PDB file of C-alpha atoms and ligand atoms in Angstrom:
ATOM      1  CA  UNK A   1      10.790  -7.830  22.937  1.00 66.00           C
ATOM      2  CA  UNK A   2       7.343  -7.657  21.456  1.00 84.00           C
ATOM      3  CA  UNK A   3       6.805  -8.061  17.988  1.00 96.00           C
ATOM      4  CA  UNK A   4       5.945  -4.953  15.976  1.00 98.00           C
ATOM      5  CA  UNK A   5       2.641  -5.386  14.533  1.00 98.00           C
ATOM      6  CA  UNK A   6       1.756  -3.962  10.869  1.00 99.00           C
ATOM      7  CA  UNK A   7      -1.857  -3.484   9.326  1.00 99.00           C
ATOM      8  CA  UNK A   8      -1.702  -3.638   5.278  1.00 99.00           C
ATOM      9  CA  UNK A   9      -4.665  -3.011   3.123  1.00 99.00           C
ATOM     10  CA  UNK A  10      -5.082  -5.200   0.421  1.00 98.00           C
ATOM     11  CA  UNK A  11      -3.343  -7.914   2.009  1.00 98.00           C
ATOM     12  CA  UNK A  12      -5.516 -10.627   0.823  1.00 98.00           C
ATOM     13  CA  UNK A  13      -3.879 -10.656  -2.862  1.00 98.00           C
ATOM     14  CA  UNK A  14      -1.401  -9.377  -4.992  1.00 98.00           C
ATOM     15  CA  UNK A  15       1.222  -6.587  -3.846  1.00 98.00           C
ATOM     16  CA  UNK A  16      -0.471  -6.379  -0.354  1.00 98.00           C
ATOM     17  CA  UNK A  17      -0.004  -9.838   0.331  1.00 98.00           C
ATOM     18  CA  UNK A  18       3.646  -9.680  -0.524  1.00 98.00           C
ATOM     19  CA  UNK A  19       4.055  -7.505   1.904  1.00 99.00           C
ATOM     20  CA  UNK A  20       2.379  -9.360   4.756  1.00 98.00           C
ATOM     21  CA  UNK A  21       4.522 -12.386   3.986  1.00 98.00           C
ATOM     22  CA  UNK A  22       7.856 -10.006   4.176  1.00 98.00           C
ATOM     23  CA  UNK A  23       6.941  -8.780   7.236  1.00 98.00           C
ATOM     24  CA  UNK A  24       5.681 -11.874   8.769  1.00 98.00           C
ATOM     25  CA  UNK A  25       9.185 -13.481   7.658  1.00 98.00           C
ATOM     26  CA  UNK A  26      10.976 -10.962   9.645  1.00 98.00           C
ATOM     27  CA  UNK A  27       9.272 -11.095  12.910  1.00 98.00           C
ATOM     28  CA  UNK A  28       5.889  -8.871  12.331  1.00 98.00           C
ATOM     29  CA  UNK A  29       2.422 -10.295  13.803  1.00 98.00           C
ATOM     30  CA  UNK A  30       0.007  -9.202  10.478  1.00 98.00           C
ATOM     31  CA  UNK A  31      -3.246  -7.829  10.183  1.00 99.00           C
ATOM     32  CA  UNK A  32      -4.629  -8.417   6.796  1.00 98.00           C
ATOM     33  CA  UNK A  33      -7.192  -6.025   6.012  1.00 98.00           C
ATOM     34  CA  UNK A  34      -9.423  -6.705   2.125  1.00 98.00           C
ATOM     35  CA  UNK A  35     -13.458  -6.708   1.000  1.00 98.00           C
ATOM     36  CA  UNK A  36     -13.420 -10.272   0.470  1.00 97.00           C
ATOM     37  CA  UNK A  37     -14.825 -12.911   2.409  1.00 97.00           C
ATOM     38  CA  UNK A  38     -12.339 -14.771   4.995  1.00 95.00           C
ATOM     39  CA  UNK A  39     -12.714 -18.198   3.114  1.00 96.00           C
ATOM     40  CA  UNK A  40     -11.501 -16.116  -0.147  1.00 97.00           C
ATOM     41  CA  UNK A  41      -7.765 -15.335   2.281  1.00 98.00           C
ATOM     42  CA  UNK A  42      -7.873 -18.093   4.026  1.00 97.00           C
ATOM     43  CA  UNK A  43      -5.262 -19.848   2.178  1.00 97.00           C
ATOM     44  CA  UNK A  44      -3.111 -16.058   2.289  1.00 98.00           C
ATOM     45  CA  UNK A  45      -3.964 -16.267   6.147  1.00 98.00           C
ATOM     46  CA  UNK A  46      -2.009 -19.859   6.586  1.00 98.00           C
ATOM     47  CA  UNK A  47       0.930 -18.425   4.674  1.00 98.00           C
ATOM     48  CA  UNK A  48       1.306 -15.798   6.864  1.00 98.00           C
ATOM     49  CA  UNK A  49       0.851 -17.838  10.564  1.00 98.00           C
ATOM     50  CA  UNK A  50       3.542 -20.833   8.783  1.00 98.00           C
ATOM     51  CA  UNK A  51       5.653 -17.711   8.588  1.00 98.00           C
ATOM     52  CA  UNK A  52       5.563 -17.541  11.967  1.00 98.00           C
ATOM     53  CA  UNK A  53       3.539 -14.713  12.861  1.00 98.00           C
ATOM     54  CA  UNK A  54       0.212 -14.067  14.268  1.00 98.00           C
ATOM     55  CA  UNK A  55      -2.517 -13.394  11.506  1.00 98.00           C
ATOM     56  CA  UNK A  56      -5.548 -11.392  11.969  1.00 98.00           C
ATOM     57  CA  UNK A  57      -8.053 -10.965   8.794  1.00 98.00           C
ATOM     58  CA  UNK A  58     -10.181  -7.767   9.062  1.00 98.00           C
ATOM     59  CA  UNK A  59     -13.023  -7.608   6.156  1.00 98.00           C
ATOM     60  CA  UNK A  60     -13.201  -3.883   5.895  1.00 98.00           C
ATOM     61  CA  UNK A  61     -13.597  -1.661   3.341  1.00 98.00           C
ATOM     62  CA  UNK A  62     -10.943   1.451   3.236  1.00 98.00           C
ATOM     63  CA  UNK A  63     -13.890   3.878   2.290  1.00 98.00           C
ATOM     64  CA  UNK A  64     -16.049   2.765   5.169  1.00 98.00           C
ATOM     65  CA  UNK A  65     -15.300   5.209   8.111  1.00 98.00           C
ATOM     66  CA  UNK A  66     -17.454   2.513  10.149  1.00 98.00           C
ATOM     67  CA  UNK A  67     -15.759  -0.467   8.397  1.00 98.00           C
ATOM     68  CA  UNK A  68     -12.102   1.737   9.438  1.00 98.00           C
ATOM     69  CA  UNK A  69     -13.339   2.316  13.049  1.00 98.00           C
ATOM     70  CA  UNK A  70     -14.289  -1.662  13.268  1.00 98.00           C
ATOM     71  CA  UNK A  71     -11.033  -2.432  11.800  1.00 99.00           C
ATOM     72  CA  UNK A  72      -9.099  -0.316  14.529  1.00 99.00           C
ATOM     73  CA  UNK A  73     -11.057  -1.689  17.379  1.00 98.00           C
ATOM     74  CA  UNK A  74     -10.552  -5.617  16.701  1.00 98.00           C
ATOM     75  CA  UNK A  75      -6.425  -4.786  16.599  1.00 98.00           C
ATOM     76  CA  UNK A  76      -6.417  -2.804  19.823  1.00 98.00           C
ATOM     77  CA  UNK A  77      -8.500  -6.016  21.233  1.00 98.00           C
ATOM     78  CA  UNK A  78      -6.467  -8.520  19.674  1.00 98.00           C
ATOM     79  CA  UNK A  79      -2.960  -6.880  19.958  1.00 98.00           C
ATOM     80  CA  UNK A  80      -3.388  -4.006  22.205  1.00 98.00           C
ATOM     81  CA  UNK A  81      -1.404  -2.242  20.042  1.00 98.00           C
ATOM     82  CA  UNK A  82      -0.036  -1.090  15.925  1.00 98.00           C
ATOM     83  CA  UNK A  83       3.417  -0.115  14.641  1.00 98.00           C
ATOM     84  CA  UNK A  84       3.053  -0.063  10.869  1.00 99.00           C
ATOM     85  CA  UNK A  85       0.311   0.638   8.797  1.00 99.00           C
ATOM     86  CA  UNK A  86       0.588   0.046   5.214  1.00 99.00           C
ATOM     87  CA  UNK A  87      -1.751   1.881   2.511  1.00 99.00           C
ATOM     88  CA  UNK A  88      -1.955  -0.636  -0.295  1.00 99.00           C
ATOM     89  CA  UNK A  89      -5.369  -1.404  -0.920  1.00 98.00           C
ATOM     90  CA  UNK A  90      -5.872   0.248  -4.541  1.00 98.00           C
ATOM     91  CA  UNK A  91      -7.877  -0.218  -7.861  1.00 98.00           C
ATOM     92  CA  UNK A  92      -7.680   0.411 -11.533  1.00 97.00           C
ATOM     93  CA  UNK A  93     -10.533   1.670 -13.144  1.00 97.00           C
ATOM     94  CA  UNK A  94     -12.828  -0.759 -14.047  1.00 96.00           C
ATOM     95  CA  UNK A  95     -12.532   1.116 -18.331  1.00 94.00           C
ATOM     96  CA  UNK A  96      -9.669   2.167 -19.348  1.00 94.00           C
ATOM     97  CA  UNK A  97     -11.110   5.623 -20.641  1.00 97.00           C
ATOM     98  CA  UNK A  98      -9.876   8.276 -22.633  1.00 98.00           C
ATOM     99  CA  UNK A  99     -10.159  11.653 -20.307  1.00 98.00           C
ATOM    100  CA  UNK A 100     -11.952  12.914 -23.029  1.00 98.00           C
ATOM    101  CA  UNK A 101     -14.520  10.846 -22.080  1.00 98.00           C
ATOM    102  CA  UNK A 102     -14.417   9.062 -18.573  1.00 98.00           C
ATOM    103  CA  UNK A 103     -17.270   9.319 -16.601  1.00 98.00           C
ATOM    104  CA  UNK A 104     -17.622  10.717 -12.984  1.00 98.00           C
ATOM    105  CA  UNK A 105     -18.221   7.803 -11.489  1.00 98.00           C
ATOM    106  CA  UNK A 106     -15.746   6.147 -12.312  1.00 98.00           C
ATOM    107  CA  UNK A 107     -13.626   9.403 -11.470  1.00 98.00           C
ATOM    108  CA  UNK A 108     -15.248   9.282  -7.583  1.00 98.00           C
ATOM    109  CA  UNK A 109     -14.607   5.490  -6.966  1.00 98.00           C
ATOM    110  CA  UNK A 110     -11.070   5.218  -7.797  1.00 98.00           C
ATOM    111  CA  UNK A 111     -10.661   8.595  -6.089  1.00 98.00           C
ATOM    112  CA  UNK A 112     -12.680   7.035  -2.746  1.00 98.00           C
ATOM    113  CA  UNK A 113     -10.311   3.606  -2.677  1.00 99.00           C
ATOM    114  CA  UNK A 114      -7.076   5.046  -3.698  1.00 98.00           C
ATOM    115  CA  UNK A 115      -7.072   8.772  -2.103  1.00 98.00           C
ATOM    116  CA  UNK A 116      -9.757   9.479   0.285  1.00 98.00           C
ATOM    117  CA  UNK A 117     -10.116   6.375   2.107  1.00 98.00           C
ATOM    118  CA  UNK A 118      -6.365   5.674   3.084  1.00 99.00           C
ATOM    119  CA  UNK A 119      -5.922   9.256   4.021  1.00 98.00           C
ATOM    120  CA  UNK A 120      -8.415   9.064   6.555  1.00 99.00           C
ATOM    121  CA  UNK A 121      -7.251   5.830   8.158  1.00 99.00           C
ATOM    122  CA  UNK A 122      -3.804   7.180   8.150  1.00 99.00           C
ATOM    123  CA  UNK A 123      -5.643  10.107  10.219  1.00 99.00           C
ATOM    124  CA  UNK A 124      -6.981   7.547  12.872  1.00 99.00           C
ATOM    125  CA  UNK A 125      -3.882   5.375  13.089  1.00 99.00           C
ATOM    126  CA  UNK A 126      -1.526   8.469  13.032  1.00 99.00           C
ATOM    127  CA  UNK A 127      -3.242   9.515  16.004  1.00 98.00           C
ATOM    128  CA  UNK A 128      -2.871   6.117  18.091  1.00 98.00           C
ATOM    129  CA  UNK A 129       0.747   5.831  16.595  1.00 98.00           C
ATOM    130  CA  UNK A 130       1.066   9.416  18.523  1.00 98.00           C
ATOM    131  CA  UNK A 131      -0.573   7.970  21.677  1.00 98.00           C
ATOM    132  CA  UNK A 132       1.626   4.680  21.966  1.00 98.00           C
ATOM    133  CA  UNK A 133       5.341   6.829  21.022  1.00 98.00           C
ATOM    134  CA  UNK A 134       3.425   9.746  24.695  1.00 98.00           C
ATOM    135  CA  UNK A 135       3.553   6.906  26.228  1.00 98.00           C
ATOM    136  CA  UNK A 136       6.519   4.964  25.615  1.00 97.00           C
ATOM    137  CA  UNK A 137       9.658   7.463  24.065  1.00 97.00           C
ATOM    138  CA  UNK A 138      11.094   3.698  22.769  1.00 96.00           C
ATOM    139  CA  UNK A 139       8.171   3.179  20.175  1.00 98.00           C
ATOM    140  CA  UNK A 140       8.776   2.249  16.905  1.00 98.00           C
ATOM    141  CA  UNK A 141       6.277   2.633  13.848  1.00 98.00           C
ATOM    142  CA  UNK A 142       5.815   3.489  10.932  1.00 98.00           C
ATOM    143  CA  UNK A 143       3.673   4.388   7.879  1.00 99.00           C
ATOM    144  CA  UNK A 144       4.131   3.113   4.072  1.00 99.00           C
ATOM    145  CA  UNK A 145       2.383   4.195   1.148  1.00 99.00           C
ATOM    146  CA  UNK A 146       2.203   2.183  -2.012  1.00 99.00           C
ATOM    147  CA  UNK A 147       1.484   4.405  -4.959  1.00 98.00           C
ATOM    148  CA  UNK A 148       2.694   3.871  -8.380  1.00 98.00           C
ATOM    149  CA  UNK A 149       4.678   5.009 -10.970  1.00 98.00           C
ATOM    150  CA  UNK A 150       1.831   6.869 -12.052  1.00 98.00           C
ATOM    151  CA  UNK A 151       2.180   9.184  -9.656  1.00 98.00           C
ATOM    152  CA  UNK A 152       4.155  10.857 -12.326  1.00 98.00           C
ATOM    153  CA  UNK A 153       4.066   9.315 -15.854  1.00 97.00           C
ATOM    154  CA  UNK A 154       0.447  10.110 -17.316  1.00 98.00           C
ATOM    155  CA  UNK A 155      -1.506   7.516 -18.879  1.00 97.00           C
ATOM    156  CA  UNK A 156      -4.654   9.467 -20.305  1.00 98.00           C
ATOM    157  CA  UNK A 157      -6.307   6.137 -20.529  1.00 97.00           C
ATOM    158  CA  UNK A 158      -6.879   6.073 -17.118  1.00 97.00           C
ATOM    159  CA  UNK A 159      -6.715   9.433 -15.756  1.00 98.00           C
ATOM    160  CA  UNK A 160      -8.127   9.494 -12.293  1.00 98.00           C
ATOM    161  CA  UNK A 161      -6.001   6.489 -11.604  1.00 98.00           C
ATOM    162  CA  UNK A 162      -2.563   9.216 -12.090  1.00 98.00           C
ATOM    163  CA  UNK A 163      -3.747  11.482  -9.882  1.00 98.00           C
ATOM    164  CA  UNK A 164      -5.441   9.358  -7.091  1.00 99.00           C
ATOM    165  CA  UNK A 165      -1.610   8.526  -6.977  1.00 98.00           C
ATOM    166  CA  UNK A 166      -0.279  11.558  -7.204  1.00 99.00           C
ATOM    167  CA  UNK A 167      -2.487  12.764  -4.290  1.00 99.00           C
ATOM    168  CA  UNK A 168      -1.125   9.973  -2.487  1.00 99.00           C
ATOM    169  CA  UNK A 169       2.326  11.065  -2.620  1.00 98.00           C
ATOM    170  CA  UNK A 170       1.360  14.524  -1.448  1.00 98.00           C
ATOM    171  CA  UNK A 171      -0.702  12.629   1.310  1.00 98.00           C
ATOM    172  CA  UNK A 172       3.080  11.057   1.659  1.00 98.00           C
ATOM    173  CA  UNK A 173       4.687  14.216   2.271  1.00 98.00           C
ATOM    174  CA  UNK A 174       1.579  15.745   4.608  1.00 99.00           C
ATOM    175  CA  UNK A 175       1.917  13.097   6.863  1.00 99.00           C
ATOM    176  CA  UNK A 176       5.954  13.189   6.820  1.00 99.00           C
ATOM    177  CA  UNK A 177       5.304  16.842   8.141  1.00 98.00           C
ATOM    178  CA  UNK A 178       3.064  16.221  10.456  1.00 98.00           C
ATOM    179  CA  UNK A 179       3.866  13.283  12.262  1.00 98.00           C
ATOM    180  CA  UNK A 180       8.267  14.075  12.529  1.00 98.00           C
ATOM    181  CA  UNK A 181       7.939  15.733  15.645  1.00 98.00           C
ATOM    182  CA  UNK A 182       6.672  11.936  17.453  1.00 98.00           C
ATOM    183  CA  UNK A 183       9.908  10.178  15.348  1.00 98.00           C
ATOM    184  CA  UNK A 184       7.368   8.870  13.406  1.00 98.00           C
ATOM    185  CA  UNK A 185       8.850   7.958   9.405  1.00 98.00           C
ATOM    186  CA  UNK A 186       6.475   8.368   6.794  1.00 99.00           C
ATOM    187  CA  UNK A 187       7.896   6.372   3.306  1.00 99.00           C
ATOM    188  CA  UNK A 188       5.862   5.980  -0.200  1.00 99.00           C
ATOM    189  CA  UNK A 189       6.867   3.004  -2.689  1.00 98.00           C
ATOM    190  CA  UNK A 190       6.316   3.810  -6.025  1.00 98.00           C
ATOM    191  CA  UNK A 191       5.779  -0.196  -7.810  1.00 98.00           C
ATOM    192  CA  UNK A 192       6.493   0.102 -11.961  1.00 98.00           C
ATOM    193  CA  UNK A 193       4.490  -2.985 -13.683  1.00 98.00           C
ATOM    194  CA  UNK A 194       3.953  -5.778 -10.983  1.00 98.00           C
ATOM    195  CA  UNK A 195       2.523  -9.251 -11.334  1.00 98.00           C
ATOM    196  CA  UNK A 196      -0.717  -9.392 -10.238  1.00 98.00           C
ATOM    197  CA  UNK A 197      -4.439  -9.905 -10.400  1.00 97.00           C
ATOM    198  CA  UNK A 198      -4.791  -6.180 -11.401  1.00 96.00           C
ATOM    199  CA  UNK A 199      -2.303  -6.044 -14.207  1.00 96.00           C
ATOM    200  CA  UNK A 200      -3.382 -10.219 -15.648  1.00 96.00           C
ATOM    201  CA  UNK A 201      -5.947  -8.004 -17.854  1.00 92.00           C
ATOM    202  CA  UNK A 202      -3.116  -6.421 -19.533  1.00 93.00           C
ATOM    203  CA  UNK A 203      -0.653  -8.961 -19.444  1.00 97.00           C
ATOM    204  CA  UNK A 204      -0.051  -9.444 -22.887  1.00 97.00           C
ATOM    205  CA  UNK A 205       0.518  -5.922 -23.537  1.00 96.00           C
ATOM    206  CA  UNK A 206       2.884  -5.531 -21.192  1.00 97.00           C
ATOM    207  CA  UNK A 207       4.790  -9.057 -22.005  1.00 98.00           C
ATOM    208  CA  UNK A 208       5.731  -7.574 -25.566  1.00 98.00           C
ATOM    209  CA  UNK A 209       6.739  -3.945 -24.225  1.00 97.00           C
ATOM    210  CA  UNK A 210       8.878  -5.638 -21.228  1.00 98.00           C
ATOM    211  CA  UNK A 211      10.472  -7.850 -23.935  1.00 97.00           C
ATOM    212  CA  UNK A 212      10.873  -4.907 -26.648  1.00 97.00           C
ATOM    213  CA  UNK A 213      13.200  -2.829 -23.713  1.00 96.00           C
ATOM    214  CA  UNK A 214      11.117  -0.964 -21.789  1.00 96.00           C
ATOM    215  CA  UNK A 215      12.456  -1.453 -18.528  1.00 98.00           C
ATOM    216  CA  UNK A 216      16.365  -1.529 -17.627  1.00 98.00           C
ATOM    217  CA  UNK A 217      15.864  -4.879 -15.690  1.00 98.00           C
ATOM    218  CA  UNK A 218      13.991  -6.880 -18.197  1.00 97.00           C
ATOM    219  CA  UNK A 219      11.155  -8.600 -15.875  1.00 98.00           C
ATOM    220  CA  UNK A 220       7.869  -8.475 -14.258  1.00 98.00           C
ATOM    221  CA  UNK A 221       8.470  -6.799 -11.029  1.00 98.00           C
ATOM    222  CA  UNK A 222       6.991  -9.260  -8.327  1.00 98.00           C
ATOM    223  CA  UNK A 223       5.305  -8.683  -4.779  1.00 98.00           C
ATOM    224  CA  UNK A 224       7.781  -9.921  -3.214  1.00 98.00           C
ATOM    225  CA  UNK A 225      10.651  -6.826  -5.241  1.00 98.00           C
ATOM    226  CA  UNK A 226       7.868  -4.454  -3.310  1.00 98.00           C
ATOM    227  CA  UNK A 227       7.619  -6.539   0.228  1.00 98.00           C
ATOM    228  CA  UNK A 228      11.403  -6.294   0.517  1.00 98.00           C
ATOM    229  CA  UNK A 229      11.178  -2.508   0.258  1.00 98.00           C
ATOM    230  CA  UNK A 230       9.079  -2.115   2.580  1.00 98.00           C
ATOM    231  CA  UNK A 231      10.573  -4.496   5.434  1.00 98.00           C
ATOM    232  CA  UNK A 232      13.790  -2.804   4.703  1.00 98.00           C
ATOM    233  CA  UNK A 233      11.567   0.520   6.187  1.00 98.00           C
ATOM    234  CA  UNK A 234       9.941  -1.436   8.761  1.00 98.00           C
ATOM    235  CA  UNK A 235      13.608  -2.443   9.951  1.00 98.00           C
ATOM    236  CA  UNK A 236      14.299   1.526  10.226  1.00 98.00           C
ATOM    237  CA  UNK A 237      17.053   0.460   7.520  1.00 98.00           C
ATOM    238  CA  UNK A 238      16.610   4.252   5.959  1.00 98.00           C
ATOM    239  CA  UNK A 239      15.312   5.903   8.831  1.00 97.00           C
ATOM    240  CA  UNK A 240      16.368   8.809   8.654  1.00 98.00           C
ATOM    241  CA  UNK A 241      14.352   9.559   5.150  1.00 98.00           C
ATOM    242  CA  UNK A 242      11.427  10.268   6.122  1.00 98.00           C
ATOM    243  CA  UNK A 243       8.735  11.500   3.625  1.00 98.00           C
ATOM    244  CA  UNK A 244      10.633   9.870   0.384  1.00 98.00           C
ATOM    245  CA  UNK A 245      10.044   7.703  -2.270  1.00 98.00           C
ATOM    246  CA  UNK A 246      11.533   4.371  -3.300  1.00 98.00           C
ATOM    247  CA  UNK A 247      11.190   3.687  -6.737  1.00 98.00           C
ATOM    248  CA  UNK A 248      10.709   0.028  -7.359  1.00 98.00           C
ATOM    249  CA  UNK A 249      10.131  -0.206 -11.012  1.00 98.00           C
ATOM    250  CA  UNK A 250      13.338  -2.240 -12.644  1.00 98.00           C
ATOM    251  CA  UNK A 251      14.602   1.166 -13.819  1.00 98.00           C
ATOM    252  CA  UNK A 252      11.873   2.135 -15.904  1.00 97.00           C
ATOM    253  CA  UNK A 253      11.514   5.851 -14.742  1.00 95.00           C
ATOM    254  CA  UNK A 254      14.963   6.489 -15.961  1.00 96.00           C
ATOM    255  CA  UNK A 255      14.768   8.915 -19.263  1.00 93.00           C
ATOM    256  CA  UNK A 256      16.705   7.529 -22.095  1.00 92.00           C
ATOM    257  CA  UNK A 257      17.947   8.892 -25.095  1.00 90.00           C
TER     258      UNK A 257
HETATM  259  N1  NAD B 301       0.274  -4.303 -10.089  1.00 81.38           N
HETATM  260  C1  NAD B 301       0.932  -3.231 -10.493  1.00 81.38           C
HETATM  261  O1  NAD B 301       1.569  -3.237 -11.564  1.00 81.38           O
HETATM  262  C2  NAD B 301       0.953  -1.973  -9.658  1.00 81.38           C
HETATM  263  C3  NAD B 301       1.811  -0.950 -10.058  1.00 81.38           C
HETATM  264  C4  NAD B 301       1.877   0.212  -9.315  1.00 81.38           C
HETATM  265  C5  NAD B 301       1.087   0.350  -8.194  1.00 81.38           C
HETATM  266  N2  NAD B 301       0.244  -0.666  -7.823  1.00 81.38           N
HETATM  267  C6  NAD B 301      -0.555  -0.440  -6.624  1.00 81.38           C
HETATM  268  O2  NAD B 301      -0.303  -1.468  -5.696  1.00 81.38           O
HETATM  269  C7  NAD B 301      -1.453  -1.700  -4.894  1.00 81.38           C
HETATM  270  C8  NAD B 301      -1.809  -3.179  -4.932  1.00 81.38           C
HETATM  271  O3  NAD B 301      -2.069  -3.539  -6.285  1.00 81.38           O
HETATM  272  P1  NAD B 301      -2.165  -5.043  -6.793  1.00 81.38           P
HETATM  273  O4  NAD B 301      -1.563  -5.074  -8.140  1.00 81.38           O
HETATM  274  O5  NAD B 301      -1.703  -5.986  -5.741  1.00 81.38           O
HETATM  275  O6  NAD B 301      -3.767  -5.144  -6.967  1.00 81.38           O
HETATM  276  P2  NAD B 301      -4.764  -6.369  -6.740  1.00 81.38           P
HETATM  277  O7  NAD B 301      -6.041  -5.969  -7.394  1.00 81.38           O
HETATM  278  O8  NAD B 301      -4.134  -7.626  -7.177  1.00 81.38           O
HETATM  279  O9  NAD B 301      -4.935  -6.400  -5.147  1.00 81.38           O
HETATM  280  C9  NAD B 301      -5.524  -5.303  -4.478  1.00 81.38           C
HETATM  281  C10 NAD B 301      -6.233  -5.796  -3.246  1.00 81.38           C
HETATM  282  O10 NAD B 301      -6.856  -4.643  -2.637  1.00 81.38           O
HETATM  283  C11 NAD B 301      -8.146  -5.007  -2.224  1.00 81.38           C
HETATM  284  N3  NAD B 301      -9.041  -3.845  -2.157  1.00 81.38           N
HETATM  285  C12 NAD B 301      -9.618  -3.204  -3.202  1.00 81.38           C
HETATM  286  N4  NAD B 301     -10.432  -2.251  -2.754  1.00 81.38           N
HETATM  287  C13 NAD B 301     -10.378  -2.275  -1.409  1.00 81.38           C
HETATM  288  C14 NAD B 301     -11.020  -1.529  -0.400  1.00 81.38           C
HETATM  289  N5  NAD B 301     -11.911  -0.567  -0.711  1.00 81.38           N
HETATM  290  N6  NAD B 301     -10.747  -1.812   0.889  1.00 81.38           N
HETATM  291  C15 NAD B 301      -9.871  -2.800   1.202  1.00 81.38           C
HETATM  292  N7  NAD B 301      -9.234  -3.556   0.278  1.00 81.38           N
HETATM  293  C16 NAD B 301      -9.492  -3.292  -1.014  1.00 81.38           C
HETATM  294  C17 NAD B 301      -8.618  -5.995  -3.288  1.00 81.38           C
HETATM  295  O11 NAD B 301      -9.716  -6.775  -2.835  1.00 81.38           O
HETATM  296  C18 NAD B 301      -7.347  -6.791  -3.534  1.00 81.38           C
HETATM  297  O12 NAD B 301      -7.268  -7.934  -2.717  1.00 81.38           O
HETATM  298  C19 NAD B 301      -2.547  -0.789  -5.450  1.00 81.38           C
HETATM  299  O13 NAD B 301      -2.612   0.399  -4.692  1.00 81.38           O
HETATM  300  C20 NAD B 301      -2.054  -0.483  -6.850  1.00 81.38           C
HETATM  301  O14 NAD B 301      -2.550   0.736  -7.340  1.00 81.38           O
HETATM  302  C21 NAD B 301       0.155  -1.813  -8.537  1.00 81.38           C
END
C-alpha cells in the first residue's frame, strides 16, 4: 500500500512539528511547509526521515496565493499525490493589546496567517482531495484544523487572535459541509496552553496559573498531546465525526464552581 502523505503548516517548530513527527511515526511521508530558511528545519527535517518517512520542506508562506500554488506543485511532482493537509501554521500578535486600542494592522496580519490564508489553501487542496477520491472510490484523506481554545474563551488582550480562531472553526464546519459528499472528514483540534516558541514569552505567567489549578491535568500540554490527536484522525480512528472538535487542553475548558 502507498503511504498516505500529509502537508502541515508550521511544521518547522513547535505544535506543527509535533505533528509531522506523529505522523511520520505511523507510516505518513511529510511535507513540512514554514517561512524559514531550510538550514533553520533542517535539523526538524532529519527527525522526520529517521522516523522513517519521506520529508519534503516547502518554504512558503500561507498568505502567498503564489507561495500556496508553488507549494502544491512541488508535492504533486514529488509525490504525485496528498491525503492530509493540516492547517497549523498560526501567530500571536506581535502586542498583546487591549481592543480598546489595537491597531489595524496588527488586526489584518493575524487575520491573513491564521484565517484567510489556510482557508484558501484548504480551497486548492480540497479540490485535488476531490480529484484523487473521482478517481479512485478507495481514497483516504483528510483535513485538520488546529485552532485554539480561543476559539471560545476571550482574551481582550489579544482580540483578533479569538476570532481569527473562531473563524477557523466555522471554516471547520464549511468545509465539513462541503466536502461529505467525496467521504472526505473535516476535524478541528482545539490546543489549551502548549509548550512552545509562541507561548516561551509568557511562560512565567502561565507556570504560576498552571501550578495555582487552572487546568484539571496540572501540566504544560506538549506537541506531541496535539500530534497524537491528530494521527488518531489520520488513522480514521473517529471517522465518522466529521466537522468536530477535539479539545486538547488538560481539562481546562471545563466550568467549575
Ligand atoms: N502554543 C499554544 O499554547 C497554542 C495554543 C492553542 C493554539 N495554538 C495554535 O497552534 C498553532 C501552532 O502554534 P505553536 O505554538 O507551535 O507556534 P510556533 O510559533 O512555535 O510555531 C508556528 C510555526 O508556524 C510558522 N508560520 C508562521 N507564519 C507562517 C506563515 N505565514 N506561513 C507558513 N508558516 C508560518 C512559524 O514560522 C512557526 O514555525 C498555531 O496556529 C497556534 O495558534 C497554539
Amino acid at each position: 500500500m502507498k503511504k498516505k502523505v500529509a502537508l502541515v503548516t508550521g511544521a518547522g517548530r513547535g505544535i506543527g512539528l509535533g505533528i509531522a513527527k506523529r505522523l511520520a511515526a505511523e507510516g505518513c511521508d511529510v511535507v513540512v511547509c514554514d517561512i524559514h530558511e531550510e538550514r533553520a528545519v533542517s535539523g526538524a527535517l532529519e527527525e522526520l526521515e529517521a522516523l522513517g518517512a519521506a520529508a519534503l520542506y516547502c518554504r512558503a508562506d500561507v498568505t502567498s496565493p503564489e507561495a500556496r500554488a508553488g507549494m502544491l506543485a512541488a508535492v504533486r511532482k514529488r509525490f504525485g499525490r496528498l491525503n492530509v493537509l493540516v492547517n497549523n501554521a498560526g501567530v500571536a500578535p506581535k502586542v498583546r493589546a487591549d481592543i480598546l486600542e489595537a491597531s489595524e494592522e496588527s488586526y489584518e496580519w493575524v487575520m491573513k496567517i491564521n484565517l484567510q490564508g489556510p482557508y484558501f489553501l484548504t480551497q486548492a487542496v480540497a479540490n485535488w482531495l476531490v480529484e484523487q477520491r473521482k478517481a479512485d472510490q478507495a481514497f483516504d484523506g483528510c483535513i485538520v484544523n488546529v485552532s485554539s481554545i480561543s476559539a471560545t474563551v476571550a482574551s481582550p488582550s489579544r482580540g483578533e487572535y479569538c476570532i481569527s480562531k473562531a473563524g477557523v472553526s466555522m471554516a471547520t464546519r464549511l468545509w465539513a459541509v462541503r466536502l461529505a459528499e467525496y467521504g472526505i472528514p473535516v476535524y478541528e483540534i482545539r490546543p489549551g496552553i502548549i509548550e512552545t516558541p509562541m507561548t516561551a514569552a509568557v511562560k512565567e505567567k502561565y507556570d504560576k496559573l498552571i501550578g495555582e489549578g487552572l487546568l484539571l491535568q496540572q501540566r504544560w500540554g506538549q506537541p506531541e498531546d496535539i500530534g497524537k490527536a491528530v494521527a488518531m484522525m489520520v488513522r480514521g480512528d473517529i471517522a465518522y465525526s466529521t466537522g468536530q472538535v477535539v479539545m486538547v487542553d488538560g481539562g481546562f475548558s471545563i466550568a467549575r464552581l
